[in-house]
Tab-separated table of C-alpha atoms and ligand atoms in Angstrom:
chain	number	residue	atom	x	y	z
J	1	MET	CA	-60.534	-43.064	18.073
J	2	LYS	CA	-57.231	-43.564	19.495
J	3	ASN	CA	-54.941	-43.698	17.195
J	4	LYS	CA	-50.931	-45.447	18.210
J	5	VAL	CA	-48.139	-45.535	16.057
J	6	GLY	CA	-45.033	-47.607	17.190
J	7	ILE	CA	-41.551	-47.823	15.433
J	8	GLY	CA	-39.088	-50.486	14.888
J	9	TYR	CA	-35.461	-50.770	13.836
J	10	ASP	CA	-33.233	-54.146	13.768
J	11	ILE	CA	-30.387	-54.831	11.927
J	12	HIS	CA	-28.057	-58.578	11.295
J	13	ARG	CA	-25.208	-59.302	10.331
J	14	LEU	CA	-24.367	-60.839	6.339
J	15	ILE	CA	-22.852	-64.061	6.464
J	16	GLU	CA	-22.589	-67.005	4.547
J	17	GLY	CA	-23.681	-69.935	4.866
J	18	ARG	CA	-27.009	-69.182	5.917
J	19	LYS	CA	-29.682	-68.540	4.159
J	20	LEU	CA	-31.453	-64.639	3.755
J	21	PHE	CA	-34.621	-64.168	5.324
J	22	LEU	CA	-36.962	-60.797	4.728
J	23	GLY	CA	-40.052	-59.759	4.867
J	24	GLY	CA	-40.555	-63.935	4.905
J	25	ILE	CA	-39.748	-65.152	2.309
J	26	GLU	CA	-36.675	-67.098	1.043
J	27	ILE	CA	-34.417	-64.902	-1.084
J	28	PRO	CA	-31.768	-66.282	-3.158
J	29	TYR	CA	-28.748	-64.807	-2.682
J	30	ILE	CA	-24.623	-65.821	-1.529
J	31	LEU	CA	-24.682	-64.632	1.975
J	32	GLY	CA	-27.681	-65.021	4.783
J	33	LEU	CA	-28.192	-63.218	7.944
J	34	LEU	CA	-27.133	-63.870	11.281
J	35	GLY	CA	-29.268	-64.722	14.028
J	36	HIS	CA	-30.753	-66.557	16.968
J	37	SER	CA	-34.034	-67.309	14.832
J	38	ASP	CA	-33.947	-66.971	10.298
J	39	GLY	CA	-32.573	-63.622	11.411
J	40	ASP	CA	-35.128	-61.974	8.688
J	41	ALA	CA	-34.209	-58.266	10.075
J	42	LEU	CA	-37.707	-56.849	8.559
J	43	ILE	CA	-39.335	-58.914	10.499
J	44	HIS	CA	-38.351	-58.034	13.645
J	45	ALA	CA	-38.450	-54.344	12.949
J	46	LEU	CA	-41.920	-54.836	11.628
J	47	CYS	CA	-42.719	-56.958	15.298
J	48	ASP	CA	-40.564	-54.151	16.842
J	49	ALA	CA	-42.751	-51.814	15.682
J	50	LEU	CA	-46.551	-53.731	16.287
J	51	LEU	CA	-44.506	-54.285	20.261
J	52	GLY	CA	-43.705	-50.607	20.340
J	53	ALA	CA	-47.251	-48.720	19.057
J	54	LEU	CA	-49.032	-51.472	22.175
J	55	ALA	CA	-46.497	-50.265	24.589
J	56	LEU	CA	-45.342	-53.944	25.170
J	57	GLY	CA	-41.998	-53.668	25.664
J	58	ASP	CA	-39.503	-54.745	22.435
J	59	ILE	CA	-39.007	-58.710	20.605
J	60	GLY	CA	-35.913	-59.592	23.126
J	61	GLU	CA	-38.144	-59.218	25.754
J	62	HIS	CA	-41.212	-61.902	24.120
J	63	PHE	CA	-38.591	-64.006	22.018
J	64	PRO	CA	-35.699	-64.453	23.996
J	65	ASP	CA	-31.885	-65.615	21.965
J	66	THR	CA	-31.299	-68.071	24.889
J	67	ASP	CA	-34.013	-69.529	24.607
J	68	PRO	CA	-33.440	-72.488	22.879
J	69	GLU	CA	-37.326	-72.350	21.988
J	70	TYR	CA	-36.433	-70.203	19.421
J	71	GLN	CA	-33.131	-71.686	18.037
J	72	GLY	CA	-33.987	-71.050	14.544
J	73	ILE	CA	-37.517	-70.962	14.937
J	74	ALA	CA	-39.103	-68.718	11.134
J	75	SER	CA	-39.833	-65.086	12.497
J	76	CYS	CA	-43.373	-65.156	10.614
J	77	GLN	CA	-43.871	-67.712	13.755
J	78	LEU	CA	-43.098	-64.365	16.274
J	79	LEU	CA	-45.089	-62.358	13.359
J	80	SER	CA	-47.843	-64.143	14.126
J	81	ALA	CA	-47.888	-64.489	17.764
J	82	VAL	CA	-47.263	-60.711	17.864
J	83	LYS	CA	-50.173	-60.353	15.460
J	84	GLU	CA	-51.848	-62.268	18.525
J	85	LEU	CA	-51.387	-59.705	21.292
J	86	VAL	CA	-52.803	-56.596	18.135
J	87	ASP	CA	-55.742	-59.038	17.790
J	88	LYS	CA	-55.991	-59.315	21.437
J	89	SER	CA	-55.259	-55.464	22.586
J	90	GLY	CA	-58.952	-54.897	20.330
J	91	TYR	CA	-56.191	-51.962	18.127
J	92	LYS	CA	-56.237	-52.507	14.276
J	93	ILE	CA	-53.344	-52.032	11.713
J	94	ASN	CA	-54.380	-48.341	10.400
J	95	ASN	CA	-51.037	-49.273	7.649
J	96	ILE	CA	-47.415	-50.270	7.879
J	97	ASP	CA	-44.562	-48.785	6.147
J	98	ALA	CA	-41.181	-50.651	6.097
J	99	VAL	CA	-37.811	-49.375	5.210
J	100	ILE	CA	-35.120	-52.114	3.446
J	101	ILE	CA	-31.671	-50.786	3.497
J	102	ALA	CA	-29.501	-53.209	1.778
J	103	GLN	CA	-26.338	-52.835	-0.038
J	104	GLU	CA	-26.816	-56.197	-2.103
J	105	PRO	CA	-29.039	-58.689	-3.458
J	106	VAL	CA	-31.874	-56.048	-5.589
J	107	LEU	CA	-34.774	-56.407	-3.693
J	108	THR	CA	-36.898	-54.795	-5.940
J	109	PRO	CA	-37.666	-57.739	-7.202
J	110	PHE	CA	-38.811	-59.341	-4.371
J	111	LYS	CA	-40.815	-56.511	-2.965
J	112	LYS	CA	-44.874	-57.694	-4.003
J	113	GLN	CA	-43.557	-60.973	-2.443
J	114	MET	CA	-42.657	-59.813	0.632
J	115	LYS	CA	-45.431	-57.334	0.529
J	116	GLN	CA	-47.871	-60.009	-0.457
J	117	LYS	CA	-45.990	-62.806	2.719
J	118	LEU	CA	-46.800	-59.602	5.828
J	119	CYS	CA	-50.218	-58.836	4.650
J	120	THR	CA	-50.742	-62.526	4.654
J	121	LEU	CA	-49.842	-62.320	8.471
J	122	LEU	CA	-51.206	-59.813	9.103
J	123	THR	CA	-54.808	-59.646	7.365
J	124	LEU	CA	-53.714	-56.680	6.091
J	125	ASN	CA	-55.203	-55.322	3.127
J	126	ALA	CA	-52.351	-54.510	-0.154
J	127	ASP	CA	-53.244	-50.445	0.598
J	128	CYS	CA	-53.033	-50.968	4.159
J	129	LEU	CA	-48.424	-52.005	3.853
J	130	ASN	CA	-45.667	-50.246	1.744
J	131	ILE	CA	-41.608	-51.466	1.281
J	132	LYS	CA	-39.353	-48.894	0.376
J	133	ALA	CA	-36.068	-51.384	-0.630
J	134	LYS	CA	-33.138	-49.107	-0.170
J	135	THR	CA	-29.129	-49.232	-0.265
J	136	ASN	CA	-27.061	-47.748	1.767
J	137	GLU	CA	-24.325	-45.778	-1.011
J	138	GLY	CA	-21.832	-47.513	-0.288
J	139	ILE	CA	-21.134	-46.389	3.173
J	140	GLY	CA	-20.544	-47.879	6.557
J	141	GLN	CA	-21.264	-51.767	7.611
J	142	VAL	CA	-24.204	-51.895	6.029
J	143	GLY	CA	-22.511	-50.381	2.025
J	144	ASN	CA	-19.962	-53.062	3.023
J	145	ILE	CA	-22.832	-55.665	2.921
J	146	GLU	CA	-21.807	-57.203	6.103
J	147	ALA	CA	-25.482	-56.371	7.219
J	148	ILE	CA	-28.914	-55.788	6.355
J	149	ALA	CA	-31.249	-52.918	8.700
J	150	CYS	CA	-34.580	-52.006	8.565
J	151	TYR	CA	-36.758	-49.313	9.871
J	152	VAL	CA	-40.710	-49.437	10.158
J	153	VAL	CA	-43.136	-47.709	11.475
J	154	ALA	CA	-46.678	-48.811	12.658
J	155	SER	CA	-50.039	-46.969	13.071
J	156	LEU	CA	-52.796	-48.850	15.225
J	157	SER	CA	-56.019	-47.328	16.117
J	158	TYR	CA	-58.813	-48.338	18.565
J	159	GLY	CA	-62.416	-48.108	18.547
J	160	GLY	CA	-64.046	-45.455	15.073
V	1	MG	MG1	-33.513	-59.159	15.110
């Protein structure tokens, strides 16, 4: 069996006048994430982790933020496109582990819904995807509620 691991990271600025999307769901909050797409930093980091494991570059190469086609696109659609690349490669996702770093809002009540959404998009069992949410202890831009950052690790295997 061949095993691969990929890591993804993303950070988006929090601004007024945008809806907050994380993990493919809308979360009620006074600020939203700035971005060419819907700004879903968790899905972007997840896409990068999967692309990284497949040695297929990064999300910016596949979906350039200069391309009007991706203006305002739901990041779920980007993840579905990356899932197609995973399927085409013959690799299967073993598990995904994610960390969201957000000072606000409190994300614990939404973790289950995010997990369900991502498991559905990736056709994964619930025991194969984990989401952790933490604050930045008030430190730096993330701690000052200027941004939300995400890290994702993905493990894939071929055969077996
Ligand atoms: Mg991004």
